[in-house]
Amino acid sequence: MSVKDYLQIENQSAEKFGQGSRARIEGDPETFAVADQPRFKYRGEKMNLGADNYFADFRAFLGDLERRGKLYRWRQRVNKDTELMPLMRLQYRGLPDDKRQVLLFEKICDGNGRQFDVKVVTGMYGSSREILGLGMGCEDPGDIYEKWHRALAKPLPPRLIDFSPLHDEVYSGPRLSQFGLTDLPAPVEEPGFSCGIRFTAPFITKDPETGTRNVGMYSGHFRGKHKLIAGIARTHHAMLYHHPAAVKRGEPLPVAIVLGALPDINYVSAANLPYGLDELEVAGAIRGRPVDLVRCKTIPLEVPAEAEIVIEGEISPDAMERGEPFSDYPGYLMAERGLRPVIDVNAITHRRDPIITAILVGLPPSESNGISRTCREMMLYNFLKYSCNLPEVLEVCCPEMGGGWNWWVIRMAKSHPSKPKQALQAASGMDTTNKVIIVVDEDIDPKDPDMVMWAISFAMQPHRDVQVITGRSPLLDPSAYALMNNPEERFYPPPVGCGGLLIDATRKGKYPPVGLPKKKYMERALKMWREAKMPELQLKTPWYGYPLDLWTAQDDLLAEAVANGDYFASVKK
């Protein structure tokens, strides 16, 4: 369907239902109140606002975070160009994961003193494991992996509804001149280094030939009031499949950029799901109800009805513009200034009193890396455990400092000596962008870098347990620069791409006990510690010793004798 044909259908629909039939949010937006009555007009249905135990919309999610003490309202005026992201950065550089909050900035100005009515919120999707777990609908973040598996196993198709508060304000056609991208307070991410502003958010596109939908987490870099350039890697589905198909037809590719959707939309868009699996169907399974969609006003796409803001546009089949330096997940600025496709904005629609979602991208830890880390973990866990016949896989970790891509640790029970190698080979095949993959034993916490280092140091021999592989794609990894002869080689330096490292850090052969006191002695010490009102402990695994292979019943009796004061029991024998 062409854009022209789509607009004719949209105009007929508007005439049929009337412009005054839009749904409205009830209650005070300051408290993110949710009305008791249905807020969207379904075809004769009433909306279920809570039986599925997921949030009605983005504002309900923020309200839940605030009730839990996980949202802080910044009420004093903040400069979005010089102060907003530095304030968020202080959290990441100075607070542990469990202490971080979502920051809601209520009074925004820019570097020229212009004031905005629009609020900005950041940290809402991935500033901590707890917040991300809540975004998945899980009280315990450890439950997200099986929930993700169930969502992939039983996706739930979205449903189309008639109206949404998203269309309370529609700027298109002649009215578009009254409101543009620069009327939305996108913050400068790294003041002093960022050479532009952008949105990082879910982008929705469709294959113009097959209609296959893709929802990907990409960036739109501002180039004017109604123009962006597409921050989409060549290996991502929108640029790998959809845009070339549109170019072949000599047509622009319609794209919708979604700000302020529920968390599940953002997670599925960042997860790199297999091409052809509709991300919105997986999001529906996560929330336990179909994702409600409304048609865009100017392009033949559908978008989540709960969104705060949607930017409707078209990616040009031929127009390209040079990008400027920006920060990204490796923690360095991307300063290559390469050419990127232009996105022409056709419309901007939003709710009353919209809230801008600003995802911080850059040196980990950051929100984008928190999202990427967890999405990689959920995908890798599901892939290994359920697609590769490896039930021995117990846990995976893709640390933020590796950008979620470059450092993976797999914890597994070893039922057979071949299993660690199988897990390493399978993980390397899940994606071409991974770099270092490590397998550890089931008693090693993959989230604890000290324990992973212990495993590599004392359970691995490099000549036997390490394999170097090639054929890797570096994405934005700057270490690949030295392999390039020209910018065209950026995503696969010749002749064999980039390299990867597979490390089997599981124990081979027999090992003596872990060198800590037995559990009963540590438990007794812990009780005494607490009775003495000593400082609260954050015990790390392992916090007591346990036998492995090189330990006999006779050794146990001897150790117990020594613990009971008989230091020379072995001499007496």
Coordinates of C-alpha atoms in Angstrom, one line a residue:
M1 CA 0.0 0.0 0.0
S2 CA 1.4 3.4 -0.9
V3 CA 1.3 6.3 1.5
K4 CA -1.2 8.1 -0.8
D5 CA -3.6 5.1 -0.7
Y6 CA -3.1 4.9 3.1
L7 CA -4.0 8.5 3.6
Q8 CA -7.2 8.1 1.7
I9 CA -8.3 5.2 4.0
E10 CA -7.3 7.2 7.0
N11 CA -9.4 10.2 5.9
Q12 CA -12.4 8.0 5.3
S13 CA -12.0 6.5 8.8
A14 CA -11.8 9.9 10.4
E15 CA -15.0 10.9 8.6
K16 CA -16.8 7.7 9.7
F17 CA -15.9 7.9 13.4
G18 CA -15.7 11.7 13.8
Q19 CA -12.9 13.8 15.1
G20 CA -14.6 14.4 18.5
S21 CA -14.6 10.7 19.5
R22 CA -11.0 10.5 20.8
A23 CA -10.6 8.9 24.2
R24 CA -9.3 11.1 27.1
I25 CA -7.3 10.3 30.2
E26 CA -9.1 10.9 33.4
G27 CA -7.4 12.1 36.6
D28 CA -4.5 14.4 37.5
P29 CA -1.5 13.8 35.2
E30 CA 0.8 15.0 38.0
T31 CA 0.0 11.8 39.9
F32 CA -0.1 9.5 36.9
A33 CA -3.7 8.6 38.0
V34 CA -5.5 5.9 36.0
A35 CA -9.2 6.2 35.4
D36 CA -11.5 3.4 36.6
Q37 CA -13.4 3.4 33.3
P38 CA -12.1 2.2 29.9
R39 CA -9.8 4.8 28.4
F40 CA -9.6 3.5 24.8
K41 CA -12.5 2.9 22.6
Y42 CA -12.5 -0.8 21.5
R43 CA -15.0 -2.3 19.1
G44 CA -17.6 -3.0 21.7
E45 CA -15.1 -4.3 24.3
K46 CA -14.0 -2.9 27.6
M47 CA -10.4 -2.6 28.3
N48 CA -8.9 -4.8 31.0
L49 CA -6.8 -2.5 33.2
G50 CA -5.3 -4.9 35.7
A51 CA -6.4 -8.6 35.6
D52 CA -3.3 -9.4 33.6
N53 CA -1.1 -7.8 36.3
Y54 CA 0.7 -5.6 33.9
F55 CA 0.6 -1.8 33.6
A56 CA -2.2 0.0 31.8
D57 CA 0.2 2.4 30.2
F58 CA 3.5 4.2 30.6
R59 CA 2.1 6.6 33.2
A60 CA 0.8 3.7 35.3
F61 CA 4.4 2.2 35.2
L62 CA 5.8 5.5 36.4
G63 CA 3.2 5.7 39.2
D64 CA 4.2 2.2 40.3
L65 CA 7.9 3.1 40.4
E66 CA 7.1 6.2 42.4
R67 CA 5.1 4.3 45.0
R68 CA 8.1 2.0 45.4
G69 CA 10.5 4.9 46.0
K70 CA 12.2 4.2 42.6
L71 CA 11.2 7.5 41.0
Y72 CA 12.6 11.0 41.9
R73 CA 10.8 14.1 40.8
W74 CA 13.4 16.8 40.0
R75 CA 11.2 19.9 40.5
Q76 CA 13.8 22.7 40.0
R77 CA 14.5 24.0 36.6
V78 CA 17.2 21.9 34.7
N79 CA 19.0 22.8 31.5
K80 CA 18.6 19.8 29.1
D81 CA 21.7 20.7 27.2
T82 CA 24.2 21.0 30.1
E83 CA 22.7 19.6 33.3
L84 CA 20.1 16.9 32.7
M85 CA 22.3 14.0 31.6
P86 CA 25.2 14.9 33.8
L87 CA 22.8 14.5 36.8
M88 CA 21.8 11.1 35.5
R89 CA 25.5 10.2 35.0
L90 CA 26.2 10.9 38.6
Q91 CA 24.0 8.0 39.5
Y92 CA 25.8 5.6 37.2
R93 CA 29.2 6.7 38.3
G94 CA 28.5 7.0 42.0
L95 CA 25.7 4.6 43.1
P96 CA 25.4 0.8 43.0
D97 CA 22.8 -0.8 40.8
D98 CA 20.2 -1.3 43.6
K99 CA 20.3 2.4 44.7
R100 CA 19.6 4.0 41.3
Q101 CA 16.3 5.7 40.5
V102 CA 14.3 7.0 37.6
L103 CA 14.6 10.7 37.3
L104 CA 11.6 12.8 36.2
F105 CA 12.5 16.3 35.2
E106 CA 9.5 18.6 35.5
K107 CA 10.9 22.0 34.5
I108 CA 13.1 22.0 31.4
C109 CA 15.0 24.7 29.6
D110 CA 17.6 24.6 26.9
G111 CA 21.0 26.3 26.5
N112 CA 19.3 29.4 25.0
G113 CA 16.9 29.8 28.0
R114 CA 13.9 28.5 26.1
Q115 CA 11.4 26.7 28.5
F116 CA 9.5 23.6 27.6
D117 CA 6.1 22.4 28.9
V118 CA 7.1 18.8 28.2
K119 CA 8.6 16.7 31.0
V120 CA 11.6 14.5 30.5
V121 CA 12.1 11.1 32.2
T122 CA 15.2 9.0 32.1
G123 CA 16.3 5.7 33.6
M124 CA 12.8 4.2 33.4
Y125 CA 13.7 1.1 31.3
G126 CA 17.0 0.0 32.5
S127 CA 18.7 2.0 35.3
S128 CA 18.8 -1.0 37.6
R129 CA 18.1 -4.7 37.5
E130 CA 15.1 -4.2 39.8
I131 CA 13.6 -1.5 37.6
L132 CA 14.1 -3.7 34.5
G133 CA 12.5 -6.6 36.3
L134 CA 9.5 -4.5 37.2
G135 CA 9.3 -3.5 33.6
M136 CA 9.0 -7.1 32.7
G137 CA 6.2 -7.6 35.3
C138 CA 8.5 -9.5 37.7
E139 CA 9.0 -8.7 41.4
D140 CA 12.1 -10.8 41.4
P141 CA 14.5 -9.9 38.5
G142 CA 15.6 -13.6 38.4
D143 CA 12.2 -14.5 37.1
I144 CA 12.6 -12.6 33.8
Y145 CA 14.4 -15.4 32.0
E146 CA 11.7 -18.0 32.2
K147 CA 9.1 -15.3 31.5
W148 CA 11.0 -14.4 28.4
H149 CA 11.1 -18.0 27.3
R150 CA 7.3 -18.4 27.8
A151 CA 6.7 -15.2 25.7
L152 CA 8.8 -16.5 22.9
A153 CA 7.1 -19.9 23.0
K154 CA 3.6 -18.4 22.9
P155 CA 3.5 -15.0 21.3
L156 CA 0.3 -13.1 21.4
P157 CA -0.8 -11.1 18.3
P158 CA -1.6 -7.4 18.7
R159 CA -5.0 -6.0 18.1
L160 CA -6.1 -2.8 16.2
I161 CA -8.2 -0.3 18.1
D162 CA -9.9 2.8 16.8
F163 CA -8.7 5.7 18.9
S164 CA -6.0 6.5 21.4
P165 CA -4.8 9.5 23.5
L166 CA -1.7 9.3 21.4
H167 CA -3.7 11.3 18.8
D168 CA -4.9 14.0 21.2
E169 CA -2.5 16.3 19.3
V170 CA -1.7 15.7 15.7
Y171 CA 0.7 17.8 13.8
S172 CA 0.7 16.9 10.1
G173 CA 0.3 18.6 6.8
P174 CA 0.1 22.4 7.2
R175 CA -0.1 22.1 11.0
L176 CA 3.3 20.4 11.1
S177 CA 5.0 23.8 10.7
Q178 CA 3.6 24.7 14.2
F179 CA 5.5 21.9 15.9
G180 CA 8.7 20.1 15.1
L181 CA 11.4 17.9 16.6
T182 CA 13.1 20.8 18.3
D183 CA 9.8 21.4 20.3
L184 CA 10.6 18.1 22.0
P185 CA 13.3 18.6 24.7
A186 CA 15.7 15.9 23.7
P187 CA 18.8 16.3 26.0
V188 CA 22.4 16.6 25.0
E189 CA 23.9 13.3 26.3
E190 CA 27.6 14.1 26.8
P191 CA 27.8 17.9 27.1
G192 CA 31.2 19.0 25.8
F193 CA 31.6 16.1 23.4
S194 CA 28.2 15.3 21.9
C195 CA 27.9 17.2 18.6
G196 CA 24.1 16.8 18.2
I197 CA 21.0 15.5 19.9
R198 CA 18.9 12.4 19.2
F199 CA 16.2 10.1 20.3
T200 CA 17.0 6.4 21.0
A201 CA 13.7 4.5 20.9
P202 CA 11.8 1.7 19.2
F203 CA 11.6 2.2 15.4
I204 CA 8.8 0.4 13.6
T205 CA 9.1 -0.5 9.9
K206 CA 7.7 -3.1 7.5
D207 CA 9.0 -4.9 4.5
P208 CA 7.3 -3.1 1.6
E209 CA 7.0 -6.4 -0.3
T210 CA 6.0 -8.9 2.4
G211 CA 4.6 -6.7 5.2
T212 CA 6.9 -8.3 7.7
R213 CA 7.2 -6.0 10.7
N214 CA 10.3 -5.1 12.6
V215 CA 10.6 -3.2 15.8
G216 CA 14.2 -2.2 16.6
M217 CA 16.0 0.0 19.1
Y218 CA 17.7 2.6 17.0
S219 CA 18.6 6.3 17.1
G220 CA 17.3 9.3 15.2
H221 CA 19.8 12.1 15.1
F222 CA 18.3 15.6 14.7
R223 CA 19.2 17.4 11.4
G224 CA 16.5 20.0 11.4
K225 CA 13.0 20.8 12.7
H226 CA 11.5 18.1 10.5
K227 CA 14.5 16.0 9.6
L228 CA 16.5 13.2 11.2
I229 CA 19.2 10.9 10.1
A230 CA 18.9 7.2 10.8
G231 CA 21.3 5.7 13.4
I232 CA 20.7 2.1 12.3
A233 CA 23.6 -0.3 11.7
R234 CA 23.7 -2.2 8.4
T235 CA 23.4 -5.5 10.3
H236 CA 20.1 -4.5 11.9
H237 CA 16.9 -5.8 10.3
A238 CA 15.5 -2.4 9.3
M239 CA 18.6 -1.6 7.3
L240 CA 19.5 -5.2 6.3
Y241 CA 16.1 -6.1 4.9
H242 CA 13.5 -3.4 4.8
H243 CA 15.4 -0.4 3.5
P244 CA 17.0 -2.3 0.6
A245 CA 13.6 -3.6 -0.4
A246 CA 12.2 0.0 -0.5
V247 CA 15.3 1.2 -2.4
K248 CA 14.7 -1.5 -5.0
R249 CA 11.2 -0.2 -5.5
G250 CA 12.4 3.4 -5.6
E251 CA 10.3 4.3 -2.6
P252 CA 11.0 5.8 0.8
L253 CA 10.6 3.4 3.8
P254 CA 7.9 4.5 6.3
V255 CA 9.1 4.5 9.9
A256 CA 7.4 5.3 13.2
I257 CA 9.5 6.3 16.2
V258 CA 7.8 5.5 19.5
L259 CA 8.5 7.4 22.7
G260 CA 7.0 6.6 26.0
A261 CA 5.8 3.1 25.3
L262 CA 5.5 0.5 28.0
P263 CA 8.8 -1.2 29.0
D264 CA 8.0 -4.5 27.2
I265 CA 8.0 -2.7 23.8
N266 CA 11.5 -1.4 24.5
Y267 CA 12.9 -4.7 25.6
V268 CA 11.6 -6.6 22.5
S269 CA 12.9 -3.9 20.3
A270 CA 16.4 -4.2 21.8
A271 CA 16.6 -8.0 21.9
N272 CA 17.5 -8.7 18.2
L273 CA 14.7 -11.3 17.9
P274 CA 14.9 -13.7 14.9
Y275 CA 13.7 -11.9 11.7
G276 CA 10.1 -12.6 11.0
L277 CA 9.1 -13.0 14.7
D278 CA 6.9 -10.0 15.4
E279 CA 8.3 -8.2 18.4
L280 CA 4.8 -6.8 19.2
E281 CA 3.5 -10.4 19.6
V282 CA 6.3 -11.2 22.1
A283 CA 5.5 -8.0 24.0
G284 CA 1.9 -9.1 24.1
A285 CA 2.9 -12.3 25.7
I286 CA 5.0 -10.5 28.3
R287 CA 2.1 -8.2 29.3
G288 CA -0.4 -11.0 29.2
R289 CA -2.7 -9.2 26.8
P290 CA -2.5 -8.1 23.1
V291 CA -0.6 -4.9 22.4
D292 CA -3.2 -2.4 21.3
L293 CA -2.3 -0.6 18.1
V294 CA -3.6 2.4 16.3
R295 CA -2.9 3.4 12.7
C296 CA -0.5 6.2 12.1
K297 CA -1.9 9.4 10.5
T298 CA 0.4 9.7 7.5
I299 CA 2.1 6.4 6.9
P300 CA 0.9 2.8 6.6
L301 CA 2.1 1.6 10.0
E302 CA 0.5 0.8 13.3
V303 CA 2.0 1.9 16.7
P304 CA 1.3 1.1 20.3
A305 CA -1.7 3.0 21.5
E306 CA -0.3 3.6 25.0
A307 CA 2.7 5.6 23.6
E308 CA 3.3 9.2 24.7
I309 CA 4.7 10.5 21.4
V310 CA 5.1 9.1 17.9
I311 CA 7.2 10.6 15.1
E312 CA 6.0 9.5 11.7
G313 CA 8.4 9.7 8.8
E314 CA 10.0 8.2 5.8
I315 CA 13.6 6.9 5.3
S316 CA 14.8 8.3 2.0
P317 CA 15.9 5.7 -0.6
D318 CA 18.8 7.9 -1.7
A319 CA 19.3 11.0 0.4
M320 CA 22.2 10.7 2.9
E321 CA 23.8 13.2 5.3
R322 CA 26.9 13.1 7.4
G323 CA 26.6 12.3 11.0
E324 CA 28.4 14.1 13.8
P325 CA 30.1 12.6 16.9
F326 CA 27.9 10.9 19.5
S327 CA 28.5 8.5 22.3
D328 CA 27.5 4.8 22.1
Y329 CA 27.6 1.5 24.0
P330 CA 31.4 0.8 23.9
G331 CA 31.9 3.9 26.0
Y332 CA 33.6 6.0 23.3
L333 CA 32.4 8.7 21.0
M334 CA 31.6 7.5 17.4
A335 CA 33.6 10.1 15.6
E336 CA 33.7 8.7 12.1
R337 CA 31.1 11.1 10.6
G338 CA 29.8 8.6 8.1
L339 CA 26.9 9.1 5.8
R340 CA 23.5 8.0 7.0
P341 CA 20.0 7.9 5.4
V342 CA 17.8 10.9 5.9
I343 CA 14.4 10.5 7.7
D344 CA 11.8 13.1 6.6
V345 CA 9.2 13.8 9.3
N346 CA 5.6 13.7 8.1
A347 CA 3.8 14.0 11.4
I348 CA 4.3 14.2 15.2
T349 CA 1.4 13.0 17.4
H350 CA 1.3 13.0 21.2
R351 CA -0.9 12.8 24.3
R352 CA -1.8 15.8 26.3
D353 CA 1.1 16.9 28.5
P354 CA 3.4 14.3 26.9
I355 CA 6.5 12.9 28.7
I356 CA 9.7 12.5 26.7
T357 CA 11.6 9.3 27.4
A358 CA 15.4 9.9 27.1
I359 CA 17.5 6.7 27.1
L360 CA 21.1 7.4 28.1
V361 CA 23.6 5.8 25.7
G362 CA 27.3 5.8 26.3
L363 CA 30.0 4.6 28.8
P364 CA 28.6 1.7 30.8
P365 CA 26.9 1.5 33.1
S366 CA 24.2 3.4 31.3
E367 CA 20.5 2.8 30.6
S368 CA 21.1 1.6 27.1
N369 CA 23.7 -0.9 28.3
G370 CA 21.4 -2.0 31.1
I371 CA 18.7 -2.8 28.6
S372 CA 21.2 -4.4 26.2
R373 CA 22.8 -6.5 28.9
T374 CA 19.5 -7.9 30.0
C375 CA 18.1 -8.5 26.5
R376 CA 21.3 -10.4 25.6
E377 CA 21.0 -12.5 28.7
M378 CA 17.3 -13.4 28.1
M379 CA 18.0 -14.2 24.5
L380 CA 21.2 -16.2 25.2
Y381 CA 19.5 -18.1 28.1
N382 CA 16.5 -19.1 26.0
F383 CA 18.7 -20.0 23.0
L384 CA 21.1 -22.3 24.8
K385 CA 18.7 -23.9 27.3
Y386 CA 15.7 -24.5 25.0
S387 CA 16.9 -24.3 21.4
C388 CA 20.3 -26.0 21.7
N389 CA 19.4 -28.9 23.9
L390 CA 21.5 -27.7 26.8
P391 CA 19.4 -28.0 30.0
E392 CA 22.7 -27.9 31.9
V393 CA 22.7 -24.1 31.4
L394 CA 21.7 -22.5 34.7
E395 CA 22.4 -18.8 34.2
V396 CA 24.1 -16.3 31.8
C397 CA 25.6 -12.9 32.3
C398 CA 26.4 -10.3 29.7
P399 CA 27.9 -7.5 31.8
E400 CA 27.2 -3.9 31.2
M401 CA 30.9 -3.0 30.9
G402 CA 31.0 -5.3 27.9
G403 CA 28.2 -3.4 26.3
G404 CA 26.0 -6.5 26.6
W405 CA 27.7 -7.8 23.4
N406 CA 31.4 -8.3 24.0
W407 CA 31.7 -10.4 27.3
W408 CA 29.4 -13.3 28.0
V409 CA 29.6 -15.7 30.9
I410 CA 27.6 -19.0 31.0
R411 CA 27.1 -20.9 34.3
M412 CA 26.3 -24.5 33.8
A413 CA 26.2 -28.0 35.4
K414 CA 28.6 -30.3 33.6
S415 CA 26.9 -33.6 32.9
H416 CA 29.5 -34.6 30.3
P417 CA 33.0 -33.2 29.4
S418 CA 31.7 -32.1 26.0
K419 CA 29.0 -29.8 27.3
P420 CA 31.1 -26.7 27.9
K421 CA 32.5 -26.8 24.4
Q422 CA 29.0 -27.3 23.0
A423 CA 27.7 -24.3 24.9
L424 CA 30.6 -22.1 23.7
Q425 CA 30.1 -23.1 20.1
A426 CA 26.4 -22.6 20.3
A427 CA 26.7 -19.2 21.9
S428 CA 29.1 -18.0 19.3
G429 CA 26.6 -19.0 16.6
M430 CA 23.7 -17.1 18.1
D431 CA 25.1 -13.8 16.9
T432 CA 28.2 -12.7 14.9
T433 CA 28.9 -9.7 17.2
N434 CA 30.0 -11.5 20.4
K435 CA 33.6 -11.3 21.3
V436 CA 34.6 -13.1 24.5
I437 CA 32.5 -16.1 25.8
I438 CA 33.4 -17.9 29.0
V439 CA 31.8 -21.1 30.5
V440 CA 32.1 -21.6 34.3
D441 CA 31.0 -24.3 36.7
E442 CA 27.7 -24.2 38.5
D443 CA 29.3 -22.9 41.8
I444 CA 30.7 -19.8 40.1
D445 CA 28.6 -16.6 40.1
P446 CA 28.8 -15.3 36.6
K447 CA 27.8 -11.8 37.8
D448 CA 30.8 -11.6 40.1
P449 CA 33.9 -10.6 38.1
D450 CA 36.1 -11.7 40.9
M451 CA 34.7 -15.3 40.8
V452 CA 35.0 -15.4 37.0
M453 CA 38.6 -14.2 37.3
W454 CA 39.2 -17.0 39.8
A455 CA 37.8 -19.6 37.4
I456 CA 39.9 -18.3 34.5
S457 CA 43.0 -18.2 36.7
F458 CA 42.7 -21.7 38.3
A459 CA 40.4 -23.8 36.2
M460 CA 41.7 -23.1 32.7
Q461 CA 44.8 -23.8 30.7
P462 CA 45.1 -21.5 27.6
H463 CA 46.7 -24.1 25.2
R464 CA 43.8 -26.6 26.0
D465 CA 40.8 -24.5 26.9
V466 CA 40.9 -21.4 24.7
Q467 CA 39.9 -21.1 21.1
V468 CA 40.2 -18.1 18.8
I469 CA 37.6 -17.8 16.2
T470 CA 37.1 -15.3 13.3
G471 CA 34.1 -14.1 11.1
R472 CA 32.9 -11.7 13.8
S473 CA 31.3 -8.4 13.2
P474 CA 32.5 -5.6 15.5
L475 CA 29.4 -3.3 15.4
L476 CA 30.8 -0.1 17.0
D477 CA 33.8 -1.7 18.8
P478 CA 36.6 0.8 18.2
S479 CA 39.3 -1.8 18.5
A480 CA 38.3 -2.8 14.9
Y481 CA 39.5 0.6 13.6
A482 CA 43.1 -0.7 13.3
L483 CA 41.8 -3.5 11.0
M484 CA 40.2 -1.1 8.5
N485 CA 41.6 0.3 5.3
N486 CA 38.5 2.4 4.5
P487 CA 35.1 3.2 6.1
E488 CA 33.4 0.6 3.9
E489 CA 35.1 -2.1 5.9
R490 CA 33.7 -0.9 9.2
F491 CA 31.2 -3.8 9.7
Y492 CA 33.5 -6.6 8.5
P493 CA 37.2 -5.8 8.3
P494 CA 38.9 -8.0 5.6
P495 CA 39.8 -10.7 5.1
V496 CA 38.0 -12.6 7.9
G497 CA 36.2 -10.0 10.0
C498 CA 37.0 -9.6 13.6
G499 CA 38.0 -12.3 16.2
G500 CA 36.4 -13.9 19.1
L501 CA 37.6 -15.8 22.2
L502 CA 36.0 -19.0 23.5
I503 CA 37.2 -19.9 27.0
D504 CA 36.3 -23.1 28.9
A505 CA 36.9 -22.1 32.5
T506 CA 35.2 -25.2 34.0
R507 CA 37.3 -27.5 36.2
K508 CA 38.8 -30.6 34.5
G509 CA 40.0 -33.5 36.5
K510 CA 39.9 -33.7 40.3
Y511 CA 40.0 -30.6 42.5
P512 CA 40.4 -30.2 46.3
P513 CA 37.8 -28.5 48.5
V514 CA 37.1 -24.7 48.1
G515 CA 39.3 -23.1 50.7
L516 CA 36.8 -21.6 53.2
P517 CA 35.4 -22.9 56.5
K518 CA 32.6 -25.4 56.3
K519 CA 29.0 -24.1 56.2
K520 CA 28.1 -24.9 59.8
Y521 CA 31.1 -23.0 61.1
M522 CA 30.3 -20.0 58.9
E523 CA 26.7 -20.0 60.0
R524 CA 27.7 -20.0 63.6
A525 CA 30.1 -17.1 63.0
L526 CA 27.3 -15.2 61.1
K527 CA 25.0 -15.6 64.1
M528 CA 27.7 -14.3 66.5
W529 CA 28.4 -11.4 64.2
R530 CA 24.7 -10.4 64.2
E531 CA 24.4 -10.8 67.9
A532 CA 27.3 -8.5 68.4
K533 CA 25.5 -5.9 66.1
M534 CA 28.4 -5.7 63.8
P535 CA 28.0 -3.9 60.4
E536 CA 25.5 -5.5 58.0
L537 CA 27.2 -7.9 55.6
Q538 CA 26.7 -8.4 51.9
L539 CA 27.9 -12.0 51.6
K540 CA 29.3 -13.1 48.2
T541 CA 29.0 -16.6 46.8
P542 CA 30.8 -18.7 48.0
W543 CA 30.8 -17.7 51.6
Y544 CA 31.5 -21.2 53.0
G545 CA 33.7 -24.0 51.7
Y546 CA 32.6 -27.3 50.2
P547 CA 34.3 -30.5 48.9
L548 CA 34.9 -31.2 45.3
D549 CA 36.7 -34.4 44.2
L550 CA 40.0 -34.7 46.1
W551 CA 38.4 -35.2 49.5
T552 CA 37.7 -38.4 51.4
A553 CA 35.7 -39.4 54.4
Q554 CA 39.0 -39.9 56.2
D555 CA 40.0 -36.4 55.3
D556 CA 36.7 -35.2 56.8
L557 CA 37.2 -37.0 60.0
L558 CA 40.7 -35.5 60.4
A559 CA 39.5 -32.0 59.7
E560 CA 36.7 -32.4 62.3
A561 CA 39.2 -33.6 64.9
V562 CA 41.4 -30.6 64.3
A563 CA 38.3 -28.3 64.6
N564 CA 37.6 -30.0 68.0
G565 CA 41.1 -29.3 69.3
D566 CA 42.9 -32.5 68.4
Y567 CA 45.6 -31.0 66.2
F568 CA 47.8 -34.1 66.0
A569 CA 45.2 -36.7 65.0
S570 CA 47.2 -37.6 61.9
V571 CA 50.4 -38.0 63.9
K572 CA 48.8 -40.5 66.4
K573 CA 48.0 -42.8 63.5

